[in-house]
PDB file of C-alpha atoms and ligand atoms in Angstrom:
ATOM      1  CA  MET A   1      88.395  91.533  86.719  1.00 79.00           C
ATOM      2  CA  ALA A   2      90.001  93.609  89.407  1.00 96.00           C
ATOM      3  CA  VAL A   3      88.911  97.107  90.267  1.00 98.00           C
ATOM      4  CA  THR A   4      92.004  99.370  89.916  1.00 98.00           C
ATOM      5  CA  ARG A   5      92.790 103.033  89.571  1.00 98.00           C
ATOM      6  CA  THR A   6      94.298 105.187  86.845  1.00 99.00           C
ATOM      7  CA  PHE A   7      95.298 108.810  86.506  1.00 99.00           C
ATOM      8  CA  SER A   8      93.732 111.124  84.049  1.00 99.00           C
ATOM      9  CA  ILE A   9      94.283 114.737  82.866  1.00 99.00           C
ATOM     10  CA  ILE A  10      91.727 116.738  80.906  1.00 99.00           C
ATOM     11  CA  LYS A  11      94.182 119.006  79.033  1.00 99.00           C
ATOM     12  CA  PRO A  12      94.141 122.721  78.435  1.00 99.00           C
ATOM     13  CA  ASP A  13      92.684 122.450  74.920  1.00 99.00           C
ATOM     14  CA  ALA A  14      89.600 120.926  76.533  1.00 99.00           C
ATOM     15  CA  THR A  15      89.256 123.274  79.487  1.00 99.00           C
ATOM     16  CA  ARG A  16      89.588 126.160  77.044  1.00 99.00           C
ATOM     17  CA  ARG A  17      86.575 124.877  75.009  1.00 99.00           C
ATOM     18  CA  ASN A  18      84.478 124.219  78.154  1.00 99.00           C
ATOM     19  CA  ILE A  19      84.151 120.495  77.407  1.00 99.00           C
ATOM     20  CA  THR A  20      85.366 118.998  80.701  1.00 99.00           C
ATOM     21  CA  GLY A  21      81.859 117.729  81.373  1.00 98.00           C
ATOM     22  CA  ALA A  22      81.610 116.139  77.949  1.00 99.00           C
ATOM     23  CA  VAL A  23      84.938 114.420  78.387  1.00 99.00           C
ATOM     24  CA  THR A  24      84.064 113.261  81.907  1.00 99.00           C
ATOM     25  CA  LYS A  25      80.676 111.915  80.593  1.00 99.00           C
ATOM     26  CA  MET A  26      82.572 109.719  78.117  1.00 99.00           C
ATOM     27  CA  LEU A  27      84.834 108.448  80.915  1.00 99.00           C
ATOM     28  CA  GLU A  28      81.848 107.636  83.031  1.00 99.00           C
ATOM     29  CA  GLU A  29      80.020 105.927  80.179  1.00 98.00           C
ATOM     30  CA  ALA A  30      83.126 103.750  79.604  1.00 99.00           C
ATOM     31  CA  GLY A  31      82.656 102.361  83.135  1.00 98.00           C
ATOM     32  CA  LEU A  32      85.117 104.564  84.969  1.00 99.00           C
ATOM     33  CA  ARG A  33      84.231 106.385  88.208  1.00 98.00           C
ATOM     34  CA  VAL A  34      85.774 109.705  89.187  1.00 99.00           C
ATOM     35  CA  VAL A  35      87.065 109.245  92.678  1.00 98.00           C
ATOM     36  CA  ALA A  36      89.104 112.412  92.857  1.00 99.00           C
ATOM     37  CA  SER A  37      89.081 115.522  90.712  1.00 99.00           C
ATOM     38  CA  LYS A  38      90.592 118.977  90.877  1.00 98.00           C
ATOM     39  CA  ARG A  39      91.147 121.920  88.487  1.00 98.00           C
ATOM     40  CA  ILE A  40      94.699 123.205  88.619  1.00 98.00           C
ATOM     41  CA  HIS A  41      97.014 125.352  86.591  1.00 98.00           C
ATOM     42  CA  MET A  42     100.265 123.288  86.362  1.00 98.00           C
ATOM     43  CA  THR A  43     103.453 125.053  87.038  1.00 98.00           C
ATOM     44  CA  ARG A  44     106.368 124.566  84.629  1.00 98.00           C
ATOM     45  CA  ASP A  45     108.184 122.487  87.274  1.00 98.00           C
ATOM     46  CA  GLN A  46     105.164 120.194  87.653  1.00 98.00           C
ATOM     47  CA  ALA A  47     104.819 119.785  83.873  1.00 98.00           C
ATOM     48  CA  GLU A  48     108.553 119.066  83.475  1.00 98.00           C
ATOM     49  CA  GLY A  49     108.466 116.595  86.393  1.00 98.00           C
ATOM     50  CA  PHE A  50     105.334 114.842  85.236  1.00 98.00           C
ATOM     51  CA  TYR A  51     106.652 114.433  81.644  1.00 98.00           C
ATOM     52  CA  ALA A  52     110.236 113.697  82.658  1.00 98.00           C
ATOM     53  CA  VAL A  53     110.086 110.379  80.871  1.00 97.00           C
ATOM     54  CA  HIS A  54     109.709 112.322  77.637  1.00 98.00           C
ATOM     55  CA  SER A  55     112.548 114.818  78.322  1.00 98.00           C
ATOM     56  CA  GLU A  56     114.649 113.551  75.476  1.00 98.00           C
ATOM     57  CA  ARG A  57     111.768 113.667  72.959  1.00 98.00           C
ATOM     58  CA  PRO A  58     111.740 116.534  70.444  1.00 98.00           C
ATOM     59  CA  PHE A  59     108.314 117.653  71.520  1.00 98.00           C
ATOM     60  CA  TYR A  60     109.064 117.826  75.259  1.00 98.00           C
ATOM     61  CA  ASN A  61     109.431 121.602  75.473  1.00 98.00           C
ATOM     62  CA  ASP A  62     106.352 122.289  73.436  1.00 98.00           C
ATOM     63  CA  LEU A  63     104.414 119.759  75.472  1.00 98.00           C
ATOM     64  CA  CYS A  64     105.411 121.400  78.737  1.00 98.00           C
ATOM     65  CA  ALA A  65     104.401 124.792  77.326  1.00 98.00           C
ATOM     66  CA  PHE A  66     101.080 123.449  76.199  1.00 98.00           C
ATOM     67  CA  MET A  67     100.300 121.743  79.490  1.00 98.00           C
ATOM     68  CA  THR A  68     100.903 124.993  81.373  1.00 98.00           C
ATOM     69  CA  SER A  69      98.986 127.088  78.875  1.00 98.00           C
ATOM     70  CA  GLY A  70      95.789 126.985  80.725  1.00 98.00           C
ATOM     71  CA  PRO A  71      93.988 125.086  83.502  1.00 99.00           C
ATOM     72  CA  VAL A  72      93.685 121.249  83.537  1.00 99.00           C
ATOM     73  CA  VAL A  73      91.459 118.857  85.440  1.00 99.00           C
ATOM     74  CA  VAL A  74      93.441 116.117  87.129  1.00 99.00           C
ATOM     75  CA  GLN A  75      91.437 112.974  88.118  1.00 99.00           C
ATOM     76  CA  VAL A  76      91.778 109.632  89.640  1.00 99.00           C
ATOM     77  CA  LEU A  77      89.515 107.074  87.812  1.00 99.00           C
ATOM     78  CA  GLU A  78      88.441 103.734  89.304  1.00 98.00           C
ATOM     79  CA  GLY A  79      87.020 100.767  87.500  1.00 98.00           C
ATOM     80  CA  ASP A  80      87.613  97.185  86.244  1.00 98.00           C
ATOM     81  CA  ASN A  81      91.028  97.204  84.634  1.00 98.00           C
ATOM     82  CA  ALA A  82      91.054 100.988  84.828  1.00 99.00           C
ATOM     83  CA  VAL A  83      94.300 101.738  82.979  1.00 99.00           C
ATOM     84  CA  GLN A  84      93.365  99.756  79.878  1.00 98.00           C
ATOM     85  CA  ARG A  85      89.729 100.830  80.009  1.00 98.00           C
ATOM     86  CA  ASN A  86      90.815 104.466  80.045  1.00 99.00           C
ATOM     87  CA  ARG A  87      93.353 103.963  77.268  1.00 99.00           C
ATOM     88  CA  ASP A  88      90.608 102.347  75.197  1.00 99.00           C
ATOM     89  CA  VAL A  89      88.194 105.285  75.544  1.00 99.00           C
ATOM     90  CA  MET A  90      90.977 107.832  75.109  1.00 99.00           C
ATOM     91  CA  GLY A  91      91.930 106.523  71.700  1.00 98.00           C
ATOM     92  CA  ALA A  92      95.178 106.842  69.859  1.00 98.00           C
ATOM     93  CA  THR A  93      97.657 109.646  70.634  1.00 98.00           C
ATOM     94  CA  ASN A  94      97.227 111.092  67.190  1.00 98.00           C
ATOM     95  CA  PRO A  95      93.532 111.956  66.617  1.00 98.00           C
ATOM     96  CA  ALA A  96      93.978 111.083  62.909  1.00 98.00           C
ATOM     97  CA  ASP A  97      94.522 107.469  64.053  1.00 98.00           C
ATOM     98  CA  ALA A  98      91.851 107.466  66.822  1.00 98.00           C
ATOM     99  CA  ALA A  99      88.851 105.127  66.436  1.00 98.00           C
ATOM    100  CA  GLU A 100      85.312 106.198  66.296  1.00 98.00           C
ATOM    101  CA  GLY A 101      83.767 106.609  69.805  1.00 98.00           C
ATOM    102  CA  THR A 102      86.908 107.638  71.537  1.00 99.00           C
ATOM    103  CA  ILE A 103      87.552 110.888  73.274  1.00 99.00           C
ATOM    104  CA  ARG A 104      90.460 111.933  71.067  1.00 99.00           C
ATOM    105  CA  LYS A 105      88.449 111.161  67.841  1.00 99.00           C
ATOM    106  CA  ALA A 106      85.532 113.265  69.229  1.00 99.00           C
ATOM    107  CA  PHE A 107      87.499 116.177  70.688  1.00 99.00           C
ATOM    108  CA  ALA A 108      91.323 116.239  70.088  1.00 99.00           C
ATOM    109  CA  GLU A 109      92.674 119.134  68.029  1.00 98.00           C
ATOM    110  CA  SER A 110      96.110 117.676  67.222  1.00 98.00           C
ATOM    111  CA  ILE A 111      98.682 115.063  68.279  1.00 98.00           C
ATOM    112  CA  GLU A 112      99.787 117.556  70.977  1.00 98.00           C
ATOM    113  CA  ALA A 113      96.440 119.087  71.934  1.00 98.00           C
ATOM    114  CA  ASN A 114      94.810 115.760  72.341  1.00 99.00           C
ATOM    115  CA  SER A 115      92.379 116.601  75.187  1.00 99.00           C
ATOM    116  CA  VAL A 116      93.349 113.792  77.597  1.00 99.00           C
ATOM    117  CA  HIS A 117      96.175 112.071  79.400  1.00 99.00           C
ATOM    118  CA  GLY A 118      95.883 108.556  80.753  1.00 99.00           C
ATOM    119  CA  SER A 119      98.444 106.379  82.589  1.00 98.00           C
ATOM    120  CA  ASP A 120      99.910 103.612  80.556  1.00 98.00           C
ATOM    121  CA  SER A 121     100.521 100.996  83.312  1.00 98.00           C
ATOM    122  CA  ASP A 122      99.379 100.200  86.879  1.00 98.00           C
ATOM    123  CA  GLU A 123     102.828 101.192  88.090  1.00 98.00           C
ATOM    124  CA  ASN A 124     102.759 104.536  86.430  1.00 98.00           C
ATOM    125  CA  ALA A 125      99.199 105.136  87.502  1.00 98.00           C
ATOM    126  CA  LYS A 126     100.305 104.905  91.165  1.00 98.00           C
ATOM    127  CA  ILE A 127     103.262 107.229  90.497  1.00 98.00           C
ATOM    128  CA  GLU A 128     101.110 109.770  88.688  1.00 98.00           C
ATOM    129  CA  ILE A 129      98.296 109.727  91.240  1.00 98.00           C
ATOM    130  CA  ASP A 130     100.804 110.293  93.988  1.00 98.00           C
ATOM    131  CA  PHE A 131     102.277 113.162  92.011  1.00 98.00           C
ATOM    132  CA  PHE A 132      99.081 115.214  92.202  1.00 98.00           C
ATOM    133  CA  PHE A 133      96.944 113.788  95.000  1.00 98.00           C
ATOM    134  CA  SER A 134      97.133 112.971  98.660  1.00 98.00           C
ATOM    135  CA  GLN A 135      95.289 109.976  99.947  1.00 97.00           C
ATOM    136  CA  SER A 136      92.677 112.104 101.758  1.00 98.00           C
ATOM    137  CA  GLU A 137      91.629 113.644  98.431  1.00 98.00           C
ATOM    138  CA  ILE A 138      90.630 110.268  96.978  1.00 98.00           C
ATOM    139  CA  VAL A 139      87.163 109.166  97.940  1.00 98.00           C
ATOM    140  CA  GLY A 140      86.104 105.876  96.370  1.00 92.00           C
TER     141      GLY A 140
HETATM  142  P1  IDP B   1      99.809 109.252  75.206  1.00 65.85           P
HETATM  143  O1  IDP B   1      99.315 110.525  75.758  1.00 65.85           O
HETATM  144  O2  IDP B   1      98.840 108.691  74.186  1.00 65.85           O
HETATM  145  O3  IDP B   1     100.275 108.217  76.248  1.00 65.85           O
HETATM  146  P2  IDP B   1     102.660 109.723  74.768  1.00 65.85           P
HETATM  147  O4  IDP B   1     103.566 109.084  73.677  1.00 65.85           O
HETATM  148  O5  IDP B   1     102.909 109.278  76.184  1.00 65.85           O
HETATM  149  O6  IDP B   1     101.143 109.626  74.296  1.00 65.85           O
HETATM  150  O7  IDP B   1     102.958 111.295  74.670  1.00 65.85           O
HETATM  151  C1  IDP B   1     102.607 112.137  75.729  1.00 65.85           C
HETATM  152  C2  IDP B   1     101.974 113.369  75.069  1.00 65.85           C
HETATM  153  O8  IDP B   1     102.923 114.085  74.309  1.00 65.85           O
HETATM  154  C3  IDP B   1     100.840 113.137  74.093  1.00 65.85           C
HETATM  155  O9  IDP B   1      99.608 112.886  74.663  1.00 65.85           O
HETATM  156  C4  IDP B   1     100.778 114.356  73.314  1.00 65.85           C
HETATM  157  O10 IDP B   1     100.175 115.423  74.000  1.00 65.85           O
HETATM  158  C5  IDP B   1     102.302 114.756  73.248  1.00 65.85           C
HETATM  159  N1  IDP B   1     102.903 114.173  71.954  1.00 65.85           N
HETATM  160  C6  IDP B   1     103.146 112.851  71.805  1.00 65.85           C
HETATM  161  N2  IDP B   1     103.709 112.630  70.516  1.00 65.85           N
HETATM  162  C7  IDP B   1     103.874 113.909  70.027  1.00 65.85           C
HETATM  163  C8  IDP B   1     104.332 114.460  68.767  1.00 65.85           C
HETATM  164  O11 IDP B   1     104.889 113.668  67.894  1.00 65.85           O
HETATM  165  N3  IDP B   1     104.284 115.757  68.563  1.00 65.85           N
HETATM  166  C9  IDP B   1     103.773 116.623  69.517  1.00 65.85           C
HETATM  167  N4  IDP B   1     103.320 116.211  70.693  1.00 65.85           N
HETATM  168  C10 IDP B   1     103.292 114.856  70.924  1.00 65.85           C
HETATM  169 MG1   MG B   2     101.756 108.315  77.635  1.00 65.85          MG
END
């Protein structure tokens, strides 16, 4: 299987509880390698741009407010079939539906404050990586 990259965010509910290491450990144990990482406080413009695909959804405003409510850790992850591998370890969007052994089952507080973001396709992974990282910040 091909080694690919995906984009991850450890969300404000996780930075607030000081569990960025615990989340990253689960990513690493799932076979993903952190090849770029930085802690940032997203601006409203960044959050709105990043989640523009959801702009018509009823939760969009609340989501942008949540994502700017505290620091996040943005990461580039590398591994075999990275997008799907990351989605598998993240678990379902709603923690009530998330399988045992997933990050959201272990840590998510709610369907909104669900601890992690992960790209949903190779195409979006590239767009999302480029949104937050320059090539020189990614060291594989
Ligand atoms: P995903 O993060 O599992 O890919 P998406 O449908 O892409 O889920 O939604 C993006 C983010 O928007 C979710 O991770 C969650 O934080 C938030 N979200 C999704 N659905 C709802 C909802 O019904 N209510 C509140 N927030 C939601
Ligand atoms: Mg999504």
